[in-house]
Amino acid sequence: MAGEGQVFWFKFWGTRGSLPAPRPSTNKYGGNTPCMEVRAGGKIFIFDAGSGIRSLGVHLAREFAGKKLRATLLFSHYHWDHIHGFPFFSPAFDKGNHFVVYGEPRGSRNAKDILSGQMAMPYFPVPLQVMQAQFEFRDVGPRTTLQIGSVKIRTEALNHPGHCLSYRIEYRGKSIVYATDTEHGFRIDERLVRHAAGADVLIYDAAYTDAEIRAGKKGFGHSTWREGIKVAKAAGVRKLLLFHHEPSRNDKALDAIEATARRSFRACSAARENKKYTP
Ligand SMILES: [Zn+2]
Ligand SMILES: [Zn+2]
């Protein structure tokens, strides 16, 4: 059995895009907005702080009860659905914990300024300073390589209003590419194809269907499962996970999309909240 230091897995705590969409008909794929936990090389990585991060916090608090929790948080961007769970991430209020937070600056504002911005009146009554954990905020941009222990993380820019970063996580010869919130153009995104080249898993923004794009969602910053398959094939990706599910899409509709998509790319699934995956 692999030691704790050698495991590599990831789990979605939120797969839904734009707005939480919990209801009985979304139970299977989940209603929380983006949050992905990655364990690799004995380290904990958290991608985005959508509403799913609340449950992750509860889970981590239990796992690390009486122990110091250290984790690295990486933001793709700061649209609400990727940050609105952050004030409800309970381990951030515990003095003993330590978080390194990566995010792309926006003009003169870094991730700390932007997260503080949503934790201010009249939006929220508890300011960021009340979070007692130790925080280290670090700027990150496209085409950067971060080496965190034995884990390598590479970044690339996506095509999304106001910027978005994709992260490629590599450990022991396996790799996951987190590419949420991106819109395809008329030509394939060569930048993303290079970034995802040979990856074991590509997590891709499949918020819309072709019909929805035609019906007016062009320019909204999101893509489709069909475009995800094009990127996965061009990049030689082993497995494709459709992500950032549109709030109105219920489980039945996602089941149908998954079944149709599999006819063109067998190793394709709609990402499920609470499911643990290995690359
Ligand atoms: Zn989003
Ligand atoms: Zn966005």
CSV table of C-alpha atoms and ligand atoms in Angstrom, one decimal:
chain,number,residue,atom,x,y,z
A,1,MET,CA,0.0,0.0,0.0
A,2,ALA,CA,1.3,3.5,-0.8
A,3,GLY,CA,2.3,5.5,2.2
A,4,GLU,CA,0.4,8.7,3.0
A,5,GLY,CA,3.2,10.7,1.4
A,6,GLN,CA,2.6,8.9,-1.9
A,7,VAL,CA,-1.1,9.1,-2.4
A,8,PHE,CA,-2.6,11.3,-5.1
A,9,TRP,CA,-6.3,11.8,-5.2
A,10,PHE,CA,-8.9,14.5,-5.6
A,11,LYS,CA,-12.4,15.2,-4.5
A,12,PHE,CA,-15.0,17.7,-5.6
A,13,TRP,CA,-16.8,19.5,-2.8
A,14,GLY,CA,-18.7,21.6,-5.4
A,15,THR,CA,-19.2,21.1,-9.2
A,16,ARG,CA,-21.9,23.6,-9.9
A,17,GLY,CA,-21.2,26.8,-11.8
A,18,SER,CA,-22.4,30.4,-11.2
A,19,LEU,CA,-24.8,29.8,-8.3
A,20,PRO,CA,-25.4,27.0,-5.8
A,21,ALA,CA,-28.3,24.8,-7.1
A,22,PRO,CA,-29.3,22.4,-4.3
A,23,ARG,CA,-32.5,20.5,-4.8
A,24,PRO,CA,-33.6,16.8,-4.9
A,25,SER,CA,-33.0,16.7,-8.6
A,26,THR,CA,-29.4,17.8,-8.3
A,27,ASN,CA,-28.3,15.4,-5.5
A,28,LYS,CA,-26.3,13.1,-7.7
A,29,TYR,CA,-23.9,15.6,-9.3
A,30,GLY,CA,-24.3,18.2,-6.5
A,31,GLY,CA,-25.5,21.7,-6.0
A,32,ASN,CA,-22.5,23.4,-4.5
A,33,THR,CA,-20.2,25.8,-6.4
A,34,PRO,CA,-16.6,25.0,-7.2
A,35,CYS,CA,-14.2,23.6,-4.6
A,36,MET,CA,-11.8,20.8,-5.3
A,37,GLU,CA,-9.6,19.1,-2.7
A,38,VAL,CA,-6.3,17.5,-3.9
A,39,ARG,CA,-4.1,15.3,-1.8
A,40,ALA,CA,-0.6,14.7,-3.2
A,41,GLY,CA,2.8,14.1,-1.7
A,42,GLY,CA,1.4,14.4,1.8
A,43,LYS,CA,0.1,17.9,1.1
A,44,ILE,CA,-3.4,19.3,1.0
A,45,PHE,CA,-4.4,21.6,-1.9
A,46,ILE,CA,-7.7,23.4,-2.2
A,47,PHE,CA,-8.8,24.9,-5.5
A,48,ASP,CA,-11.4,27.6,-5.3
A,49,ALA,CA,-13.7,28.5,-2.4
A,50,GLY,CA,-17.2,28.1,-3.8
A,51,SER,CA,-20.0,27.0,-1.4
A,52,GLY,CA,-18.5,23.5,-1.3
A,53,ILE,CA,-15.6,24.6,0.8
A,54,ARG,CA,-17.9,24.8,3.8
A,55,SER,CA,-18.3,21.0,4.0
A,56,LEU,CA,-14.6,20.5,3.2
A,57,GLY,CA,-13.9,22.7,6.2
A,58,VAL,CA,-16.1,20.6,8.5
A,59,HIS,CA,-14.4,17.5,7.2
A,60,LEU,CA,-10.9,18.9,7.7
A,61,ALA,CA,-11.7,20.2,11.2
A,62,ARG,CA,-12.7,16.7,12.1
A,63,GLU,CA,-9.6,15.1,10.5
A,64,PHE,CA,-7.2,17.6,12.1
A,65,ALA,CA,-8.9,18.0,15.5
A,66,GLY,CA,-6.1,18.9,18.0
A,67,LYS,CA,-3.6,19.0,15.2
A,68,LYS,CA,-2.3,21.8,13.0
A,69,LEU,CA,-3.8,21.9,9.5
A,70,ARG,CA,-1.6,23.2,6.7
A,71,ALA,CA,-3.0,23.6,3.3
A,72,THR,CA,-2.5,25.6,0.1
A,73,LEU,CA,-5.5,27.4,-1.4
A,74,LEU,CA,-5.3,28.3,-5.1
A,75,PHE,CA,-7.9,30.6,-6.7
A,76,SER,CA,-8.7,30.3,-10.4
A,77,HIS,CA,-10.4,33.7,-10.3
A,78,TYR,CA,-12.7,35.7,-8.0
A,79,HIS,CA,-16.2,35.5,-9.5
A,80,TRP,CA,-18.7,34.9,-6.7
A,81,ASP,CA,-19.1,31.3,-7.3
A,82,HIS,CA,-15.4,30.7,-6.6
A,83,ILE,CA,-15.1,32.8,-3.4
A,84,HIS,CA,-18.4,33.0,-1.7
A,85,GLY,CA,-17.8,29.9,0.5
A,86,PHE,CA,-14.6,31.3,1.9
A,87,PRO,CA,-16.1,33.2,4.9
A,88,PHE,CA,-17.7,29.8,5.9
A,89,PHE,CA,-14.4,27.8,5.8
A,90,SER,CA,-14.2,27.1,9.6
A,91,PRO,CA,-10.5,26.0,9.7
A,92,ALA,CA,-9.6,29.6,8.8
A,93,PHE,CA,-10.8,30.7,12.2
A,94,ASP,CA,-8.5,28.4,14.1
A,95,LYS,CA,-5.4,30.0,15.4
A,96,GLY,CA,-3.2,26.9,15.0
A,97,ASN,CA,-3.8,26.4,11.2
A,98,HIS,CA,-1.7,27.7,8.4
A,99,PHE,CA,-2.7,28.5,4.8
A,100,VAL,CA,-0.8,29.6,1.8
A,101,VAL,CA,-3.1,31.3,-0.6
A,102,TYR,CA,-2.3,31.8,-4.3
A,103,GLY,CA,-4.3,34.1,-6.5
A,104,GLU,CA,-3.8,36.4,-9.5
A,105,PRO,CA,-3.7,40.1,-8.6
A,106,ARG,CA,-6.3,42.4,-10.2
A,107,GLY,CA,-4.6,45.8,-10.7
A,108,SER,CA,-3.3,46.9,-7.4
A,109,ARG,CA,-5.4,44.4,-5.4
A,110,ASN,CA,-4.1,41.0,-4.5
A,111,ALA,CA,-6.1,37.9,-3.3
A,112,LYS,CA,-6.2,39.2,0.3
A,113,ASP,CA,-7.7,42.5,-0.7
A,114,ILE,CA,-10.2,40.8,-2.9
A,115,LEU,CA,-11.3,38.3,-0.3
A,116,SER,CA,-11.4,41.1,2.3
A,117,GLY,CA,-13.7,43.0,-0.1
A,118,GLN,CA,-16.4,40.4,0.2
A,119,MET,CA,-16.0,40.2,4.0
A,120,ALA,CA,-17.1,43.8,4.6
A,121,MET,CA,-20.3,45.5,5.4
A,122,PRO,CA,-22.9,45.6,3.9
A,123,TYR,CA,-22.1,42.2,2.3
A,124,PHE,CA,-20.8,40.3,5.4
A,125,PRO,CA,-20.6,41.2,9.1
A,126,VAL,CA,-17.3,39.4,9.9
A,127,PRO,CA,-14.1,40.9,8.5
A,128,LEU,CA,-11.2,38.8,7.2
A,129,GLN,CA,-9.1,39.8,10.2
A,130,VAL,CA,-11.3,37.7,12.5
A,131,MET,CA,-9.9,34.6,10.8
A,132,GLN,CA,-7.2,33.6,13.3
A,133,ALA,CA,-5.3,31.1,11.2
A,134,GLN,CA,-1.9,32.1,9.8
A,135,PHE,CA,-2.3,33.3,6.2
A,136,GLU,CA,0.4,33.8,3.6
A,137,PHE,CA,-0.9,35.4,0.4
A,138,ARG,CA,1.1,35.0,-2.7
A,139,ASP,CA,0.6,36.4,-6.2
A,140,VAL,CA,0.5,34.0,-9.1
A,141,GLY,CA,0.1,34.6,-12.9
A,142,PRO,CA,-0.1,32.5,-16.0
A,143,ARG,CA,2.8,30.3,-17.1
A,144,THR,CA,4.2,30.0,-13.6
A,145,THR,CA,5.6,26.8,-12.1
A,146,LEU,CA,5.1,26.3,-8.3
A,147,GLN,CA,7.1,23.6,-6.6
A,148,ILE,CA,5.3,22.7,-3.3
A,149,GLY,CA,7.1,19.8,-1.7
A,150,SER,CA,7.3,17.1,-4.4
A,151,VAL,CA,4.3,18.4,-6.2
A,152,LYS,CA,4.6,20.6,-9.2
A,153,ILE,CA,1.8,23.0,-10.2
A,154,ARG,CA,1.8,24.9,-13.5
A,155,THR,CA,-0.5,27.7,-14.4
A,156,GLU,CA,-2.0,28.9,-17.7
A,157,ALA,CA,-4.4,31.6,-18.7
A,158,LEU,CA,-7.9,30.7,-19.7
A,159,ASN,CA,-10.4,32.6,-21.8
A,160,HIS,CA,-12.8,34.2,-19.3
A,161,PRO,CA,-14.1,37.7,-18.7
A,162,GLY,CA,-11.7,39.4,-16.2
A,163,HIS,CA,-9.1,36.5,-16.3
A,164,CYS,CA,-9.0,33.0,-15.0
A,165,LEU,CA,-6.2,30.6,-14.3
A,166,SER,CA,-5.9,26.9,-15.0
A,167,TYR,CA,-3.8,24.8,-12.8
A,168,ARG,CA,-2.0,21.6,-13.7
A,169,ILE,CA,-1.0,19.5,-10.7
A,170,GLU,CA,1.8,16.9,-11.3
A,171,TYR,CA,3.0,14.3,-8.9
A,172,ARG,CA,4.8,11.0,-9.4
A,173,GLY,CA,4.3,11.0,-13.2
A,174,LYS,CA,0.5,11.7,-12.9
A,175,SER,CA,-1.3,14.9,-13.7
A,176,ILE,CA,-4.6,16.7,-13.2
A,177,VAL,CA,-5.6,19.8,-15.1
A,178,TYR,CA,-8.2,22.1,-13.5
A,179,ALA,CA,-9.6,24.2,-16.3
A,180,THR,CA,-12.9,25.7,-15.1
A,181,ASP,CA,-14.4,28.9,-16.4
A,182,THR,CA,-13.2,29.2,-20.0
A,183,GLU,CA,-14.9,29.9,-23.3
A,184,HIS,CA,-13.9,28.3,-26.5
A,185,GLY,CA,-13.3,30.3,-29.6
A,186,PHE,CA,-13.7,29.5,-33.3
A,187,ARG,CA,-10.4,27.7,-33.2
A,188,ILE,CA,-9.2,25.3,-30.5
A,189,ASP,CA,-7.4,26.9,-27.6
A,190,GLU,CA,-3.8,25.9,-28.4
A,191,ARG,CA,-2.6,27.3,-25.1
A,192,LEU,CA,-4.9,25.0,-23.2
A,193,VAL,CA,-4.0,22.0,-25.4
A,194,ARG,CA,-0.3,22.5,-24.6
A,195,HIS,CA,-1.0,23.0,-20.9
A,196,ALA,CA,-3.1,19.8,-20.8
A,197,ALA,CA,-0.8,17.8,-23.0
A,198,GLY,CA,-0.7,14.1,-21.9
A,199,ALA,CA,-2.6,14.8,-18.7
A,200,ASP,CA,-4.3,11.9,-16.9
A,201,VAL,CA,-7.4,14.0,-16.1
A,202,LEU,CA,-8.8,17.2,-17.6
A,203,ILE,CA,-11.5,19.0,-15.6
A,204,TYR,CA,-13.2,21.3,-18.1
A,205,ASP,CA,-15.9,23.9,-18.1
A,206,ALA,CA,-18.9,22.3,-19.7
A,207,ALA,CA,-21.5,24.7,-18.4
A,208,TYR,CA,-23.4,25.0,-21.6
A,209,THR,CA,-24.7,23.0,-24.5
A,210,ASP,CA,-24.2,23.9,-28.1
A,211,ALA,CA,-27.9,24.9,-28.3
A,212,GLU,CA,-27.5,27.3,-25.3
A,213,ILE,CA,-24.4,28.9,-26.9
A,214,ARG,CA,-26.4,29.5,-30.1
A,215,ALA,CA,-29.3,30.8,-28.1
A,216,GLY,CA,-27.3,33.7,-26.6
A,217,LYS,CA,-24.7,32.4,-24.2
A,218,LYS,CA,-21.8,33.3,-26.5
A,219,GLY,CA,-19.4,35.6,-24.7
A,220,PHE,CA,-20.5,34.5,-21.2
A,221,GLY,CA,-17.1,32.9,-20.6
A,222,HIS,CA,-18.1,29.2,-20.6
A,223,SER,CA,-17.7,26.2,-22.8
A,224,THR,CA,-19.4,22.9,-23.7
A,225,TRP,CA,-18.8,19.2,-23.4
A,226,ARG,CA,-18.3,19.0,-27.1
A,227,GLU,CA,-15.4,21.5,-27.0
A,228,GLY,CA,-14.0,19.7,-23.9
A,229,ILE,CA,-13.8,16.5,-26.0
A,230,LYS,CA,-11.9,18.4,-28.7
A,231,VAL,CA,-9.4,19.7,-26.2
A,232,ALA,CA,-9.1,16.3,-24.5
A,233,LYS,CA,-8.4,14.6,-27.8
A,234,ALA,CA,-6.0,17.2,-29.1
A,235,ALA,CA,-4.1,17.1,-25.8
A,236,GLY,CA,-4.0,13.4,-25.6
A,237,VAL,CA,-5.8,13.4,-22.2
A,238,ARG,CA,-6.7,10.1,-20.7
A,239,LYS,CA,-9.9,11.1,-18.8
A,240,LEU,CA,-12.2,14.1,-19.2
A,241,LEU,CA,-14.4,15.4,-16.3
A,242,LEU,CA,-17.2,17.8,-17.3
A,243,PHE,CA,-17.4,20.6,-14.7
A,244,HIS,CA,-19.1,23.9,-13.7
A,245,HIS,CA,-22.6,22.4,-14.3
A,246,GLU,CA,-25.2,25.0,-15.2
A,247,PRO,CA,-27.6,25.7,-12.3
A,248,SER,CA,-30.7,24.7,-14.2
A,249,ARG,CA,-29.2,21.4,-15.3
A,250,ASN,CA,-30.6,18.5,-13.2
A,251,ASP,CA,-29.2,15.0,-12.7
A,252,LYS,CA,-31.3,13.6,-15.5
A,253,ALA,CA,-30.0,16.2,-18.0
A,254,LEU,CA,-26.4,15.6,-16.8
A,255,ASP,CA,-26.8,11.8,-17.2
A,256,ALA,CA,-28.0,12.4,-20.8
A,257,ILE,CA,-25.0,14.7,-21.5
A,258,GLU,CA,-22.6,12.1,-20.1
A,259,ALA,CA,-24.1,9.3,-22.1
A,260,THR,CA,-24.0,11.3,-25.3
A,261,ALA,CA,-20.5,12.6,-24.7
A,262,ARG,CA,-19.2,9.0,-24.0
A,263,ARG,CA,-20.1,8.1,-27.6
A,264,SER,CA,-17.4,10.5,-28.8
A,265,PHE,CA,-15.0,10.1,-25.9
A,266,ARG,CA,-15.4,7.0,-23.7
A,267,ALA,CA,-13.4,8.2,-20.7
A,268,CYS,CA,-15.7,11.2,-20.1
A,269,SER,CA,-17.8,11.8,-17.0
A,270,ALA,CA,-19.8,14.6,-15.5
A,271,ALA,CA,-18.0,15.6,-12.3
A,272,ARG,CA,-19.8,14.6,-9.1
A,273,GLU,CA,-19.7,16.3,-5.8
A,274,ASN,CA,-18.4,14.2,-2.9
A,275,LYS,CA,-16.8,11.7,-5.1
A,276,LYS,CA,-13.1,10.8,-4.7
A,277,TYR,CA,-11.1,10.4,-7.9
A,278,THR,CA,-7.6,9.1,-8.6
A,279,PRO,CA,-5.7,10.4,-11.6
B,1,ZN,ZN,-17.5,30.0,-12.2
B,2,ZN,ZN,-16.1,32.9,-13.7
